[in-house]
Amino acid sequence: MHKELADYELMLKDAKFKVTKKRLRMIELFMEDERYLSAKEIQEMMNKEYPGISYDTIYRNLHTLKDINVLEQTTFSGEMQYKISCTDHHHHHFICESCGETRVVQYCPVQTWKNELDGVKINSHKVELYGLCEACR
């Protein structure tokens, strides 16, 4: 379950960033689409409402939103991709390599890894599974 737009607005304010129409619209785009999106895709979507918006503006805002945990990022198809952060519970993702559909995977293999890595302390981890969804197979 994702937060409401007002929650993200508060996150921006708490982090001392301006709450702008463009930033809020960018967040809305991610709220409307459950898959990972590239900076180029976001620029194309934003350009419909804000003609001439620069790639630099998109890129800076993506990093700002990632830094304050509004967005999470991954590398997919050779480029950075972003989606709305799912911080309400621990999980991993399956990502369709064709259409980009993203699904939550509840199982976490880290306990198995801890058993194999005697003496180490795991500080964090991220598991992403890649393949083809039913529609793309």
PDB file of C-alpha atoms in Angstrom, residues 26-46 58-59 61-63 70-85 95-96 98-103:
ATOM      1  CA  MET A  26       6.257  13.490 -11.016  1.00  0.00           C
ATOM      2  CA  ILE A  27       5.284  11.662  -7.819  1.00  0.00           C
ATOM      3  CA  GLU A  28       1.750  11.211  -9.180  1.00  0.00           C
ATOM      4  CA  LEU A  29       3.135   9.609 -12.341  1.00  0.00           C
ATOM      5  CA  PHE A  30       4.927   7.035 -10.216  1.00  0.00           C
ATOM      6  CA  MET A  31       1.825   6.487  -8.088  1.00  0.00           C
ATOM      7  CA  GLU A  32      -0.168   5.786 -11.266  1.00  0.00           C
ATOM      8  CA  ASP A  33       2.321   3.263 -12.678  1.00  0.00           C
ATOM      9  CA  GLU A  34       3.489   0.243 -10.671  1.00  0.00           C
ATOM     10  CA  ARG A  35       6.505  -0.527 -12.842  1.00  0.00           C
ATOM     11  CA  TYR A  36      10.005   0.898 -12.864  1.00  0.00           C
ATOM     12  CA  LEU A  37      10.345   3.951 -15.136  1.00  0.00           C
ATOM     13  CA  SER A  38      13.428   5.501 -16.710  1.00  0.00           C
ATOM     14  CA  ALA A  39      14.276   9.198 -16.606  1.00  0.00           C
ATOM     15  CA  LYS A  40      13.523   9.334 -20.336  1.00  0.00           C
ATOM     16  CA  GLU A  41      10.042   7.870 -19.823  1.00  0.00           C
ATOM     17  CA  ILE A  42       9.328  10.381 -17.062  1.00  0.00           C
ATOM     18  CA  GLN A  43      10.585  13.230 -19.244  1.00  0.00           C
ATOM     19  CA  GLU A  44       8.249  12.147 -22.059  1.00  0.00           C
ATOM     20  CA  MET A  45       5.280  12.007 -19.668  1.00  0.00           C
ATOM     21  CA  MET A  46       6.130  15.327 -18.005  1.00  0.00           C
ATOM     22  CA  ILE A  58      13.988  15.334 -14.406  1.00  0.00           C
ATOM     23  CA  TYR A  59      17.254  13.693 -13.381  1.00  0.00           C
ATOM     24  CA  ASN A  61      14.317  15.563  -9.163  1.00  0.00           C
ATOM     25  CA  LEU A  62      14.581  11.786  -9.475  1.00  0.00           C
ATOM     26  CA  HIS A  63      17.707  11.848  -7.330  1.00  0.00           C
ATOM     27  CA  VAL A  70      10.028   8.664  -2.061  1.00  0.00           C
ATOM     28  CA  LEU A  71      11.509   6.572  -4.886  1.00  0.00           C
ATOM     29  CA  GLU A  72      13.633   3.459  -5.073  1.00  0.00           C
ATOM     30  CA  GLN A  73      15.955   2.700  -7.960  1.00  0.00           C
ATOM     31  CA  THR A  74      17.406  -0.253  -9.796  1.00  0.00           C
ATOM     32  CA  THR A  75      19.427  -0.838 -12.936  1.00  0.00           C
ATOM     33  CA  PHE A  76      17.270  -2.456 -15.587  1.00  0.00           C
ATOM     34  CA  SER A  77      17.922  -2.811 -19.321  1.00  0.00           C
ATOM     35  CA  GLY A  78      21.242  -1.024 -18.853  1.00  0.00           C
ATOM     36  CA  GLU A  79      19.846   2.170 -17.320  1.00  0.00           C
ATOM     37  CA  MET A  80      18.689   3.502 -13.982  1.00  0.00           C
ATOM     38  CA  GLN A  81      14.978   2.972 -13.384  1.00  0.00           C
ATOM     39  CA  TYR A  82      12.790   4.291 -10.582  1.00  0.00           C
ATOM     40  CA  LYS A  83       9.499   3.455  -8.910  1.00  0.00           C
ATOM     41  CA  ILE A  84       7.568   4.651  -5.913  1.00  0.00           C
ATOM     42  CA  SER A  85       9.186   3.320  -2.748  1.00  0.00           C
ATOM     43  CA  ILE A  95      10.488  -7.564 -12.942  1.00  0.00           C
ATOM     44  CA  CYS A  96       9.291  -8.579 -16.401  1.00  0.00           C
ATOM     45  CA  SER A  98       9.699  -7.296 -21.687  1.00  0.00           C
ATOM     46  CA  CYS A  99       6.926  -5.034 -20.358  1.00  0.00           C
ATOM     47  CA  GLY A 100       8.491  -3.901 -17.069  1.00  0.00           C
ATOM     48  CA  GLU A 101       5.634  -5.168 -14.896  1.00  0.00           C
ATOM     49  CA  THR A 102       6.815  -5.347 -11.295  1.00  0.00           C
ATOM     50  CA  ARG A 103       5.452  -7.766  -8.716  1.00  0.00           C
TER      51      ARG A 103
END
